[in-house]
C-alpha positions as protocol buffer text, in pm:
chain_id: "A"
residue {
  index: 1
  type: MET
  ca { x: 12 y: 33 z: -13 }
}
residue {
  index: 2
  type: LYS
  ca { x: 156 y: 369 z: -68 }
}
residue {
  index: 3
  type: THR
  ca { x: 64 y: 635 z: 136 }
}
residue {
  index: 4
  type: LEU
  ca { x: 25 y: 982 z: 29 }
}
residue {
  index: 5
  type: CYS
  ca { x: 133 y: 1274 z: 323 }
}
residue {
  index: 6
  type: VAL
  ca { x: -1 y: 1613 z: 286 }
}
residue {
  index: 7
  type: GLY
  ca { x: 44 y: 1932 z: 474 }
}
residue {
  index: 8
  type: MET
  ca { x: 396 y: 2090 z: 661 }
}
residue {
  index: 9
  type: MET
  ca { x: 670 y: 2068 z: 515 }
}
residue {
  index: 10
  type: VAL
  ca { x: 951 y: 2251 z: 738 }
}
residue {
  index: 11
  type: CYS
  ca { x: 1363 y: 2275 z: 800 }
}
residue {
  index: 12
  type: ASP
  ca { x: 1402 y: 2238 z: 1131 }
}
residue {
  index: 13
  type: THR
  ca { x: 1752 y: 2380 z: 1335 }
}
residue {
  index: 14
  type: MET
  ca { x: 1820 y: 2174 z: 1636 }
}
residue {
  index: 15
  type: LEU
  ca { x: 1974 y: 2338 z: 1894 }
}
residue {
  index: 16
  type: ALA
  ca { x: 2024 y: 2178 z: 2218 }
}
residue {
  index: 17
  type: PRO
  ca { x: 2072 y: 2169 z: 2562 }
}
residue {
  index: 18
  type: VAL
  ca { x: 1865 y: 2511 z: 2621 }
}
residue {
  index: 19
  type: PRO
  ca { x: 1883 y: 2635 z: 2973 }
}
residue {
  index: 20
  type: PHE
  ca { x: 1553 y: 2669 z: 3149 }
}
residue {
  index: 21
  type: ASP
  ca { x: 1682 y: 3025 z: 3207 }
}
residue {
  index: 22
  type: ILE
  ca { x: 1829 y: 3146 z: 2907 }
}
residue {
  index: 23
  type: LEU
  ca { x: 1575 y: 3458 z: 2870 }
}
residue {
  index: 24
  type: GLN
  ca { x: 1777 y: 3544 z: 3213 }
}
residue {
  index: 25
  type: ARG
  ca { x: 2134 y: 3499 z: 3094 }
}
residue {
  index: 26
  type: ASP
  ca { x: 2362 y: 3645 z: 2856 }
}
residue {
  index: 27
  type: SER
  ca { x: 2455 y: 3392 z: 2668 }
}
residue {
  index: 28
  type: ALA
  ca { x: 2499 y: 2978 z: 2758 }
}
residue {
  index: 29
  type: THR
  ca { x: 2700 y: 2720 z: 2555 }
}
residue {
  index: 30
  type: ILE
  ca { x: 2546 y: 2433 z: 2322 }
}
residue {
  index: 31
  type: ARG
  ca { x: 2641 y: 2151 z: 2114 }
}
residue {
  index: 32
  type: PRO
  ca { x: 2677 y: 2228 z: 1777 }
}
residue {
  index: 33
  type: PRO
  ca { x: 2329 y: 2281 z: 1588 }
}
residue {
  index: 34
  type: SER
  ca { x: 2194 y: 2018 z: 1373 }
}
residue {
  index: 35
  type: ARG
  ca { x: 1935 y: 2026 z: 1076 }
}
residue {
  index: 36
  type: SER
  ca { x: 1677 y: 1804 z: 1000 }
}
residue {
  index: 37
  type: CYS
  ca { x: 1370 y: 1768 z: 856 }
}
residue {
  index: 38
  type: GLY
  ca { x: 1071 y: 1938 z: 1014 }
}
residue {
  index: 39
  type: GLY
  ca { x: 656 y: 1947 z: 974 }
}
residue {
  index: 40
  type: ASP
  ca { x: 374 y: 1726 z: 1029 }
}
residue {
  index: 41
  type: ALA
  ca { x: 331 y: 1580 z: 726 }
}
residue {
  index: 42
  type: LEU
  ca { x: 681 y: 1578 z: 632 }
}
residue {
  index: 43
  type: ASN
  ca { x: 760 y: 1380 z: 920 }
}
residue {
  index: 44
  type: VAL
  ca { x: 543 y: 1101 z: 900 }
}
residue {
  index: 45
  type: ALA
  ca { x: 658 y: 1064 z: 536 }
}
residue {
  index: 46
  type: LEU
  ca { x: 971 y: 1022 z: 619 }
}
residue {
  index: 47
  type: GLY
  ca { x: 889 y: 784 z: 929 }
}
residue {
  index: 48
  type: LEU
  ca { x: 662 y: 535 z: 706 }
}
residue {
  index: 49
  type: ALA
  ca { x: 945 y: 519 z: 462 }
}
residue {
  index: 50
  type: LYS
  ca { x: 1238 y: 426 z: 765 }
}
residue {
  index: 51
  type: LEU
  ca { x: 955 y: 152 z: 842 }
}
residue {
  index: 52
  type: GLY
  ca { x: 976 y: -14 z: 489 }
}
residue {
  index: 53
  type: ASN
  ca { x: 633 y: 224 z: 335 }
}
residue {
  index: 54
  type: ARG
  ca { x: 566 y: 304 z: 9 }
}
residue {
  index: 55
  type: VAL
  ca { x: 484 y: 708 z: 52 }
}
residue {
  index: 56
  type: ALA
  ca { x: 488 y: 1044 z: -106 }
}
residue {
  index: 57
  type: ILE
  ca { x: 484 y: 1380 z: 10 }
}
residue {
  index: 58
  type: ALA
  ca { x: 273 y: 1656 z: -95 }
}
residue {
  index: 59
  type: GLY
  ca { x: 301 y: 2054 z: 27 }
}
residue {
  index: 60
  type: ARG
  ca { x: 489 y: 2334 z: -43 }
}
residue {
  index: 61
  type: ALA
  ca { x: 808 y: 2429 z: 12 }
}
residue {
  index: 62
  type: ALA
  ca { x: 1021 y: 2719 z: -196 }
}
residue {
  index: 63
  type: PRO
  ca { x: 1353 y: 2611 z: -430 }
}
residue {
  index: 64
  type: ASP
  ca { x: 1587 y: 2762 z: -175 }
}
residue {
  index: 65
  type: GLU
  ca { x: 1874 y: 2641 z: -9 }
}
residue {
  index: 66
  type: ASN
  ca { x: 1579 y: 2444 z: 301 }
}
residue {
  index: 67
  type: GLY
  ca { x: 1364 y: 2343 z: 7 }
}
residue {
  index: 68
  type: LYS
  ca { x: 1662 y: 2184 z: -147 }
}
residue {
  index: 69
  type: PHE
  ca { x: 1794 y: 2039 z: 176 }
}
residue {
  index: 70
  type: LEU
  ca { x: 1433 y: 1887 z: 210 }
}
residue {
  index: 71
  type: GLU
  ca { x: 1373 y: 1757 z: -95 }
}
residue {
  index: 72
  type: ALA
  ca { x: 1709 y: 1596 z: -100 }
}
residue {
  index: 73
  type: ALA
  ca { x: 1631 y: 1425 z: 235 }
}
residue {
  index: 74
  type: CYS
  ca { x: 1286 y: 1318 z: 115 }
}
residue {
  index: 75
  type: ARG
  ca { x: 1500 y: 1123 z: -210 }
}
residue {
  index: 76
  type: GLU
  ca { x: 1748 y: 977 z: 26 }
}
residue {
  index: 77
  type: ASN
  ca { x: 1511 y: 773 z: 214 }
}
residue {
  index: 78
  type: GLY
  ca { x: 1297 y: 664 z: -74 }
}
residue {
  index: 79
  type: VAL
  ca { x: 990 y: 951 z: -35 }
}
residue {
  index: 80
  type: ASP
  ca { x: 805 y: 1009 z: -367 }
}
residue {
  index: 81
  type: THR
  ca { x: 853 y: 1410 z: -414 }
}
residue {
  index: 82
  type: ARG
  ca { x: 683 y: 1460 z: -700 }
}
residue {
  index: 83
  type: TRP
  ca { x: 401 y: 1650 z: -544 }
}
residue {
  index: 84
  type: ILE
  ca { x: 576 y: 1896 z: -372 }
}
residue {
  index: 85
  type: VAL
  ca { x: 485 y: 2252 z: -503 }
}
residue {
  index: 86
  type: TRP
  ca { x: 768 y: 2505 z: -561 }
}
residue {
  index: 87
  type: ASP
  ca { x: 641 y: 2814 z: -414 }
}
residue {
  index: 88
  type: THR
  ca { x: 868 y: 3104 z: -561 }
}
residue {
  index: 89
  type: GLU
  ca { x: 677 y: 3371 z: -390 }
}
residue {
  index: 90
  type: SER
  ca { x: 737 y: 3261 z: -13 }
}
residue {
  index: 91
  type: SER
  ca { x: 1005 y: 3101 z: 165 }
}
residue {
  index: 92
  type: THR
  ca { x: 1055 y: 2734 z: 314 }
}
residue {
  index: 93
  type: ALA
  ca { x: 923 y: 2715 z: 615 }
}
residue {
  index: 94
  type: VAL
  ca { x: 1169 y: 2685 z: 911 }
}
residue {
  index: 95
  type: THR
  ca { x: 1139 y: 2617 z: 1274 }
}
residue {
  index: 96
  type: TYR
  ca { x: 1457 y: 2687 z: 1539 }
}
residue {
  index: 97
  type: ALA
  ca { x: 1392 y: 2390 z: 1751 }
}
residue {
  index: 98
  type: LEU
  ca { x: 1481 y: 2483 z: 2158 }
}
residue {
  index: 99
  type: ILE
  ca { x: 1500 y: 2134 z: 2342 }
}
residue {
  index: 100
  type: ASP
  ca { x: 1561 y: 2210 z: 2675 }
}
residue {
  index: 101
  type: GLN
  ca { x: 1763 y: 1996 z: 2926 }
}
residue {
  index: 102
  type: LYS
  ca { x: 1462 y: 1775 z: 2983 }
}
residue {
  index: 103
  type: GLY
  ca { x: 1448 y: 1726 z: 2603 }
}
residue {
  index: 104
  type: GLU
  ca { x: 1097 y: 1890 z: 2556 }
}
residue {
  index: 105
  type: ARG
  ca { x: 1108 y: 2110 z: 2295 }
}
residue {
  index: 106
  type: HIS
  ca { x: 1043 y: 2495 z: 2225 }
}
residue {
  index: 107
  type: PHE
  ca { x: 965 y: 2608 z: 1851 }
}
residue {
  index: 108
  type: LEU
  ca { x: 1038 y: 2977 z: 1742 }
}
residue {
  index: 109
  type: SER
  ca { x: 898 y: 2917 z: 1366 }
}
residue {
  index: 110
  type: GLU
  ca { x: 854 y: 3141 z: 1013 }
}
residue {
  index: 111
  type: ASN
  ca { x: 551 y: 2955 z: 823 }
}
residue {
  index: 112
  type: SER
  ca { x: 376 y: 3198 z: 597 }
}
residue {
  index: 113
  type: ILE
  ca { x: 377 y: 2938 z: 307 }
}
residue {
  index: 114
  type: PHE
  ca { x: 154 y: 2681 z: 531 }
}
residue {
  index: 115
  type: HIS
  ca { x: -163 y: 2965 z: 440 }
}
residue {
  index: 116
  type: ARG
  ca { x: -81 y: 2915 z: 67 }
}
residue {
  index: 117
  type: LEU
  ca { x: -158 y: 2542 z: 61 }
}
residue {
  index: 118
  type: GLU
  ca { x: -512 y: 2473 z: -89 }
}
residue {
  index: 119
  type: ALA
  ca { x: -651 y: 2135 z: -187 }
}
residue {
  index: 120
  type: GLY
  ca { x: -608 y: 2234 z: -534 }
}
residue {
  index: 121
  type: ASP
  ca { x: -210 y: 2181 z: -465 }
}
residue {
  index: 122
  type: ILE
  ca { x: -299 y: 1800 z: -443 }
}
residue {
  index: 123
  type: SER
  ca { x: -282 y: 1576 z: -776 }
}
residue {
  index: 124
  type: GLN
  ca { x: -495 y: 1382 z: -862 }
}
residue {
  index: 125
  type: GLU
  ca { x: -224 y: 1132 z: -1035 }
}
residue {
  index: 126
  type: ALA
  ca { x: -95 y: 1147 z: -641 }
}
residue {
  index: 127
  type: LEU
  ca { x: -410 y: 1030 z: -558 }
}
residue {
  index: 128
  type: LYS
  ca { x: -510 y: 780 z: -753 }
}
residue {
  index: 129
  type: GLU
  ca { x: -156 y: 586 z: -653 }
}
residue {
  index: 130
  type: ALA
  ca { x: -239 y: 623 z: -300 }
}
residue {
  index: 131
  type: ASP
  ca { x: -413 y: 388 z: -69 }
}
residue {
  index: 132
  type: ILE
  ca { x: -423 y: 614 z: 232 }
}
residue {
  index: 133
  type: VAL
  ca { x: -371 y: 1005 z: 263 }
}
residue {
  index: 134
  type: TYR
  ca { x: -283 y: 1147 z: 533 }
}
residue {
  index: 135
  type: PHE
  ca { x: -360 y: 1497 z: 661 }
}
residue {
  index: 136
  type: GLY
  ca { x: -99 y: 1653 z: 942 }
}
residue {
  index: 137
  type: SER
  ca { x: -226 y: 1970 z: 1016 }
}
residue {
  index: 138
  type: ALA
  ca { x: -572 y: 2056 z: 1098 }
}
residue {
  index: 139
  type: MET
  ca { x: -628 y: 2388 z: 1290 }
}
residue {
  index: 140
  type: SER
  ca { x: -309 y: 2535 z: 1111 }
}
residue {
  index: 141
  type: MET
  ca { x: -299 y: 2595 z: 731 }
}
residue {
  index: 142
  type: GLU
  ca { x: -567 y: 2872 z: 634 }
}
residue {
  index: 143
  type: LYS
  ca { x: -702 y: 2737 z: 311 }
}
residue {
  index: 144
  type: MET
  ca { x: -700 y: 2386 z: 363 }
}
residue {
  index: 145
  type: ASP
  ca { x: -889 y: 2472 z: 697 }
}
residue {
  index: 146
  type: GLY
  ca { x: -1127 y: 2666 z: 529 }
}
residue {
  index: 147
  type: GLY
  ca { x: -1262 y: 2360 z: 303 }
}
residue {
  index: 148
  type: GLY
  ca { x: -896 y: 2208 z: 182 }
}
residue {
  index: 149
  type: ILE
  ca { x: -923 y: 1930 z: 332 }
}
residue {
  index: 150
  type: GLU
  ca { x: -1312 y: 1809 z: 325 }
}
residue {
  index: 151
  type: LYS
  ca { x: -1250 y: 1871 z: -75 }
}
residue {
  index: 152
  type: LEU
  ca { x: -942 y: 1659 z: -58 }
}
residue {
  index: 153
  type: PHE
  ca { x: -1075 y: 1411 z: 168 }
}
residue {
  index: 154
  type: ARG
  ca { x: -1410 y: 1372 z: -46 }
}
residue {
  index: 155
  type: GLN
  ca { x: -1213 y: 1302 z: -318 }
}
residue {
  index: 156
  type: ALA
  ca { x: -1023 y: 1056 z: -167 }
}
residue {
  index: 157
  type: ARG
  ca { x: -1322 y: 859 z: -29 }
}
residue {
  index: 158
  type: SER
  ca { x: -1476 y: 876 z: -377 }
}
residue {
  index: 159
  type: GLN
  ca { x: -1179 y: 688 z: -476 }
}
residue {
  index: 160
  type: GLY
  ca { x: -1174 y: 436 z: -192 }
}
residue {
  index: 161
  type: LYS
  ca { x: -918 y: 551 z: 9 }
}
residue {
  index: 162
  type: LEU
  ca { x: -868 y: 566 z: 346 }
}
residue {
  index: 163
  type: THR
  ca { x: -847 y: 893 z: 518 }
}
residue {
  index: 164
  type: VAL
  ca { x: -633 y: 961 z: 825 }
}
residue {
  index: 165
  type: MET
  ca { x: -574 y: 1312 z: 988 }
}
residue {
  index: 166
  type: ASP
  ca { x: -385 y: 1463 z: 1303 }
}
residue {
  index: 167
  type: ALA
  ca { x: -390 y: 1838 z: 1374 }
}
residue {
  index: 168
  type: ALA
  ca { x: -186 y: 2142 z: 1543 }
}
residue {
  index: 169
  type: VAL
  ca { x: -276 y: 2356 z: 1839 }
}
residue {
  index: 170
  type: ASN
  ca { x: -328 y: 2686 z: 1724 }
}
residue {
  index: 171
  type: GLY
  ca { x: -162 y: 2963 z: 1932 }
}
residue {
  index: 172
  type: GLU
  ca { x: -267 y: 3254 z: 1701 }
}
residue {
  index: 173
  type: ASN
  ca { x: -703 y: 3183 z: 1719 }
}
residue {
  index: 174
  type: PRO
  ca { x: -752 y: 3048 z: 2116 }
}
residue {
  index: 175
  type: GLY
  ca { x: -1048 y: 3172 z: 2072 }
}
residue {
  index: 176
  type: ARG
  ca { x: -1207 y: 3047 z: 1770 }
}
residue {
  index: 177
  type: ASP
  ca { x: -1458 y: 2749 z: 1764 }
}
residue {
  index: 178
  type: TRP
  ca { x: -1247 y: 2503 z: 1582 }
}
residue {
  index: 179
  type: MET
  ca { x: -1500 y: 2257 z: 1580 }
}
residue {
  index: 180
  type: LYS
  ca { x: -1725 y: 2438 z: 1334 }
}
residue {
  index: 181
  type: VAL
  ca { x: -1418 y: 2528 z: 1092 }
}
residue {
  index: 182
  type: ILE
  ca { x: -1340 y: 2130 z: 1092 }
}
residue {
  index: 183
  type: SER
  ca { x: -1613 y: 1949 z: 1127 }
}
residue {
  index: 184
  type: PRO
  ca { x: -1706 y: 1985 z: 752 }
}
residue {
  index: 185
  type: ALA
  ca { x: -1351 y: 1792 z: 728 }
}
residue {
  index: 186
  type: LEU
  ca { x: -1437 y: 1534 z: 1004 }
}
residue {
  index: 187
  type: THR
  ca { x: -1727 y: 1465 z: 848 }
}
residue {
  index: 188
  type: GLU
  ca { x: -1469 y: 1317 z: 543 }
}
residue {
  index: 189
  type: THR
  ca { x: -1210 y: 1159 z: 790 }
}
residue {
  index: 190
  type: ASP
  ca { x: -1234 y: 793 z: 878 }
}
residue {
  index: 191
  type: ILE
  ca { x: -924 y: 808 z: 1126 }
}
residue {
  index: 192
  type: PHE
  ca { x: -900 y: 1086 z: 1365 }
}
residue {
  index: 193
  type: PHE
  ca { x: -596 y: 1107 z: 1640 }
}
residue {
  index: 194
  type: PRO
  ca { x: -526 y: 1438 z: 1770 }
}
residue {
  index: 195
  type: SER
  ca { x: -329 y: 1505 z: 2066 }
}
residue {
  index: 196
  type: LEU
  ca { x: -483 y: 1521 z: 2401 }
}
residue {
  index: 197
  type: ALA
  ca { x: -410 y: 1912 z: 2369 }
}
residue {
  index: 198
  type: GLU
  ca { x: -544 y: 1960 z: 2038 }
}
residue {
  index: 199
  type: ALA
  ca { x: -878 y: 1773 z: 2111 }
}
residue {
  index: 200
  type: ILE
  ca { x: -963 y: 1999 z: 2477 }
}
residue {
  index: 201
  type: GLN
  ca { x: -938 y: 2288 z: 2230 }
}
residue {
  index: 202
  type: LEU
  ca { x: -1139 y: 2148 z: 1950 }
}
residue {
  index: 203
  type: THR
  ca { x: -1368 y: 2031 z: 2240 }
}
residue {
  index: 204
  type: GLY
  ca { x: -1300 y: 2194 z: 2578 }
}
residue {
  index: 205
  type: GLN
  ca { x: -1337 y: 1845 z: 2749 }
}
residue {
  index: 206
  type: ARG
  ca { x: -1025 y: 1716 z: 2952 }
}
residue {
  index: 207
  type: GLU
  ca { x: -1105 y: 1376 z: 2997 }
}
residue {
  index: 208
  type: PRO
  ca { x: -1044 y: 1132 z: 2711 }
}
residue {
  index: 209
  type: GLU
  ca { x: -1366 y: 947 z: 2765 }
}
residue {
  index: 210
  type: LYS
  ca { x: -1556 y: 1300 z: 2737 }
}
residue {
  index: 211
  type: ILE
  ca { x: -1380 y: 1390 z: 2398 }
}
residue {
  index: 212
  type: ALA
  ca { x: -1447 y: 1120 z: 2248 }
}
residue {
  index: 213
  type: GLU
  ca { x: -1859 y: 1192 z: 2299 }
}
residue {
  index: 214
  type: CYS
  ca { x: -1803 y: 1497 z: 2140 }
}
residue {
  index: 215
  type: PHE
  ca { x: -1690 y: 1337 z: 1809 }
}
residue {
  index: 216
  type: ARG
  ca { x: -1972 y: 1075 z: 1835 }
}
residue {
  index: 217
  type: GLN
  ca { x: -2105 y: 1267 z: 1542 }
}
residue {
  index: 218
  type: PHE
  ca { x: -1875 y: 1230 z: 1307 }
}
residue {
  index: 219
  type: PRO
  ca { x: -1885 y: 850 z: 1072 }
}
residue {
  index: 220
  type: MET
  ca { x: -1544 y: 821 z: 1158 }
}
residue {
  index: 221
  type: ARG
  ca { x: -1446 y: 420 z: 1225 }
}
residue {
  index: 222
  type: LEU
  ca { x: -1165 y: 556 z: 1493 }
}
residue {
  index: 223
  type: LEU
  ca { x: -1082 y: 802 z: 1748 }
}
residue {
  index: 224
  type: GLY
  ca { x: -768 y: 867 z: 1881 }
}
residue {
  index: 225
  type: ILE
  ca { x: -614 y: 1051 z: 2169 }
}
residue {
  index: 226
  type: LYS
  ca { x: -274 y: 1104 z: 2157 }
}
residue {
  index: 227
  type: LEU
  ca { x: -161 y: 1160 z: 2586 }
}
residue {
  index: 228
  type: GLY
  ca { x: 211 y: 1189 z: 2599 }
}
residue {
  index: 229
  type: SER
  ca { x: 421 y: 1004 z: 2813 }
}
residue {
  index: 230
  type: GLN
  ca { x: 65 y: 889 z: 2962 }
}
residue {
  index: 231
  type: GLY
  ca { x: 46 y: 680 z: 2589 }
}
residue {
  index: 232
  type: CYS
  ca { x: -279 y: 699 z: 2414 }
}
residue {
  index: 233
  type: PHE
  ca { x: -642 y: 644 z: 2395 }
}
residue {
  index: 234
  type: VAL
  ca { x: -784 y: 453 z: 2150 }
}
residue {
  index: 235
  type: THR
  ca { x: -1216 y: 398 z: 2084 }
}
residue {
  index: 236
  type: ASP
  ca { x: -1414 y: 305 z: 1774 }
}
residue {
  index: 237
  type: PHE
  ca { x: -1721 y: 432 z: 1978 }
}
residue {
  index: 238
  type: HIS
  ca { x: -1795 y: 87 z: 2040 }
}
residue {
  index: 239
  type: THR
  ca { x: -1507 y: -31 z: 2274 }
}
residue {
  index: 240
  type: SER
  ca { x: -1226 y: 164 z: 2409 }
}
residue {
  index: 241
  type: ARG
  ca { x: -859 y: 126 z: 2532 }
}
residue {
  index: 242
  type: ARG
  ca { x: -632 y: 311 z: 2674 }
}
residue {
  index: 243
  type: LEU
  ca { x: -224 y: 250 z: 2587 }
}
residue {
  index: 244
  type: SER
  ca { x: 51 y: 288 z: 2810 }
}
residue {
  index: 245
  type: CYS
  ca { x: 363 y: 385 z: 2634 }
}
residue {
  index: 246
  type: PRO
  ca { x: 678 y: 106 z: 2704 }
}
residue {
  index: 247
  type: PRO
  ca { x: 833 y: 90 z: 3000 }
}
residue {
  index: 248
  type: GLY
  ca { x: 1208 y: 202 z: 3061 }
}
residue {
  index: 249
  type: ILE
  ca { x: 1226 y: 486 z: 2742 }
}
residue {
  index: 250
  type: ARG
  ca { x: 1525 y: 708 z: 2808 }
}
residue {
  index: 251
  type: VAL
  ca { x: 1414 y: 1040 z: 2666 }
}
residue {
  index: 252
  type: THR
  ca { x: 1621 y: 1262 z: 2443 }
}
residue {
  index: 253
  type: ASP
  ca { x: 1413 y: 1471 z: 2219 }
}
residue {
  index: 254
  type: THR
  ca { x: 1054 y: 1484 z: 2199 }
}
residue {
  index: 255
  type: THR
  ca { x: 1047 y: 1679 z: 1855 }
}
residue {
  index: 256
  type: GLY
  ca { x: 828 y: 1450 z: 1623 }
}
residue {
  index: 257
  type: ALA
  ca { x: 692 y: 1254 z: 1868 }
}
residue {
  index: 258
  type: GLY
  ca { x: 350 y: 1257 z: 1776 }
}
residue {
  index: 259
  type: ASP
  ca { x: 442 y: 1222 z: 1404 }
}
residue {
  index: 260
  type: SER
  ca { x: 643 y: 920 z: 1473 }
}
residue {
  index: 261
  type: PHE
  ca { x: 324 y: 760 z: 1609 }
}
residue {
  index: 262
  type: MET
  ca { x: 115 y: 837 z: 1342 }
}
residue {
  index: 263
  type: ALA
  ca { x: 386 y: 721 z: 1119 }
}
residue {
  index: 264
  type: GLY
  ca { x: 392 y: 385 z: 1294 }
}
residue {
  index: 265
  type: LEU
  ca { x: 0 y: 422 z: 1343 }
}
residue {
  index: 266
  type: ILE
  ca { x: -50 y: 421 z: 953 }
}
residue {
  index: 267
  type: CYS
  ca { x: 244 y: 147 z: 864 }
}
residue {
  index: 268
  type: GLY
  ca { x: -14 y: -71 z: 1076 }
}
residue {
  index: 269
  type: LEU
  ca { x: -335 y: 18 z: 937 }
}
residue {
  index: 270
  type: SER
  ca { x: -120 y: -33 z: 558 }
}
residue {
  index: 271
  type: LYS
  ca { x: -15 y: -418 z: 731 }
}
residue {
  index: 272
  type: GLY
  ca { x: -385 y: -482 z: 731 }
}
residue {
  index: 273
  type: TRP
  ca { x: -373 y: -500 z: 1126 }
}
residue {
  index: 274
  type: ASP
  ca { x: -728 y: -343 z: 1322 }
}
residue {
  index: 275
  type: GLY
  ca { x: -660 y: 24 z: 1538 }
}
residue {
  index: 276
  type: TYR
  ca { x: -601 y: -105 z: 1846 }
}
residue {
  index: 277
  type: THR
  ca { x: -309 y: -306 z: 1736 }
}
residue {
  index: 278
  type: SER
  ca { x: -160 y: -20 z: 1506 }
}
residue {
  index: 279
  type: ALA
  ca { x: -200 y: 205 z: 1832 }
}
residue {
  index: 280
  type: GLY
  ca { x: -7 y: -11 z: 2033 }
}
residue {
  index: 281
  type: PHE
  ca { x: 300 y: -61 z: 1733 }
}
residue {
  index: 282
  type: ALA
  ca { x: 297 y: 340 z: 1690 }
}
residue {
  index: 283
  type: THR
  ca { x: 345 y: 388 z: 2048 }
}
residue {
  index: 284
  type: CYS
  ca { x: 658 y: 158 z: 2042 }
}
residue {
  index: 285
  type: VAL
  ca { x: 771 y: 339 z: 1722 }
}
residue {
  index: 286
  type: ALA
  ca { x: 726 y: 661 z: 1912 }
}
residue {
  index: 287
  type: ALA
  ca { x: 901 y: 544 z: 2219 }
}
residue {
  index: 288
  type: LYS
  ca { x: 1215 y: 416 z: 2003 }
}
residue {
  index: 289
  type: ASN
  ca { x: 1227 y: 777 z: 1850 }
}
residue {
  index: 290
  type: VAL
  ca { x: 1210 y: 989 z: 2157 }
}
residue {
  index: 291
  type: GLU
  ca { x: 1562 y: 859 z: 2197 }
}
residue {
  index: 292
  type: ALA
  ca { x: 1751 y: 1009 z: 1948 }
}
residue {
  index: 293
  type: TYR
  ca { x: 1752 y: 1386 z: 1842 }
}
residue {
  index: 294
  type: GLY
  ca { x: 1557 y: 1513 z: 1588 }
}
residue {
  index: 295
  type: GLY
  ca { x: 1225 y: 1455 z: 1440 }
}
residue {
  index: 296
  type: THR
  ca { x: 1248 y: 1119 z: 1334 }
}
residue {
  index: 297
  type: GLY
  ca { x: 1608 y: 1023 z: 1414 }
}
residue {
  index: 298
  type: GLY
  ca { x: 1516 y: 762 z: 1612 }
}
residue {
  index: 299
  type: ILE
  ca { x: 1299 y: 557 z: 1444 }
}
residue {
  index: 300
  type: PRO
  ca { x: 1366 y: 188 z: 1389 }
}
residue {
  index: 301
  type: SER
  ca { x: 1329 y: -23 z: 1125 }
}
residue {
  index: 302
  type: PHE
  ca { x: 1013 y: -204 z: 1044 }
}
residue {
  index: 303
  type: LYS
  ca { x: 1147 y: -540 z: 1180 }
}
residue {
  index: 304
  type: GLU
  ca { x: 1343 y: -359 z: 1490 }
}
residue {
  index: 305
  type: ALA
  ca { x: 972 y: -179 z: 1580 }
}
residue {
  index: 306
  type: CYS
  ca { x: 779 y: -564 z: 1526 }
}
residue {
  index: 307
  type: SER
  ca { x: 1047 y: -717 z: 1758 }
}
residue {
  index: 308
  type: PHE
  ca { x: 1000 y: -425 z: 2024 }
}
residue {
  index: 309
  type: TYR
  ca { x: 647 y: -404 z: 1996 }
}
residue {
  index: 310
  type: GLU
  ca { x: 648 y: -802 z: 2077 }
}
residue {
  index: 311
  type: SER
  ca { x: 857 y: -785 z: 2364 }
}
residue {
  index: 312
  type: CYS
  ca { x: 648 y: -506 z: 2520 }
}
residue {
  index: 313
  type: LYS
  ca { x: 300 y: -528 z: 2421 }
}
residue {
  index: 314
  type: GLU
  ca { x: 196 y: -746 z: 2694 }
}
residue {
  index: 315
  type: ASN
  ca { x: 243 y: -444 z: 2948 }
}
residue {
  index: 316
  type: LEU
  ca { x: 88 y: -215 z: 2725 }
}
């Protein structure tokens, strides 16, 4: 099966370790900065490729140094780059990821190019070739939130594709009724798996079970909520489960933790596994990823991920 990942493409510069009181200091010493790929869609695409899946990326980047870096990284990892839209009127999105002494990350970004992506950018040939269509950033891309996701997913489902969506917390419009905004997209979504913070922003509820009730109105097959170090909550609206993270994980960098989870989830779904098994596998992929630096730096091979999952699935 082949997955088409649509959405954010970002060039990340990783800075670590950043002291908690850096704004009260004149200076601090860090390790040599490293450049890596970032953004929900790109991280998931690279994660899927590392797990041995066929995958393509569709998003906007500029033909600048950062855009060329992202394209080269995709090609090196076997990600199909034919559907990237090269935008000559913007710059490739960039983020400086400040990683603190506990491995948590804090972002400084310039991503105005995100709001230029629209449904018409996604080639019909790209949709035709895909079996799964993933959109990674609901609530953060103006034209896609304003009808673009709905149009893309409606086209995908009309061709028998599985639609999978994630979200991103929007700090610029915290008071907006995001559930109303993306409800049209949710009616065309088979699987929705936001983080707890994103689910709270959408529903105003804080408990996974209550959050799930807010989404019961939509005809999706599976709803999940990523709970960070607490694992995840998964429901098909008949049965619900909470899955824990694997024990003994040494957190180095949480950048891309949610994206690596989504890569693991989609990988499992592409193998024909049920949603609960796929989510359990995804927690293991994410756990391995946070033990290394970068959005996809710790993603294991499919064989390694399966072995790790088998060793700890009884404890999830």
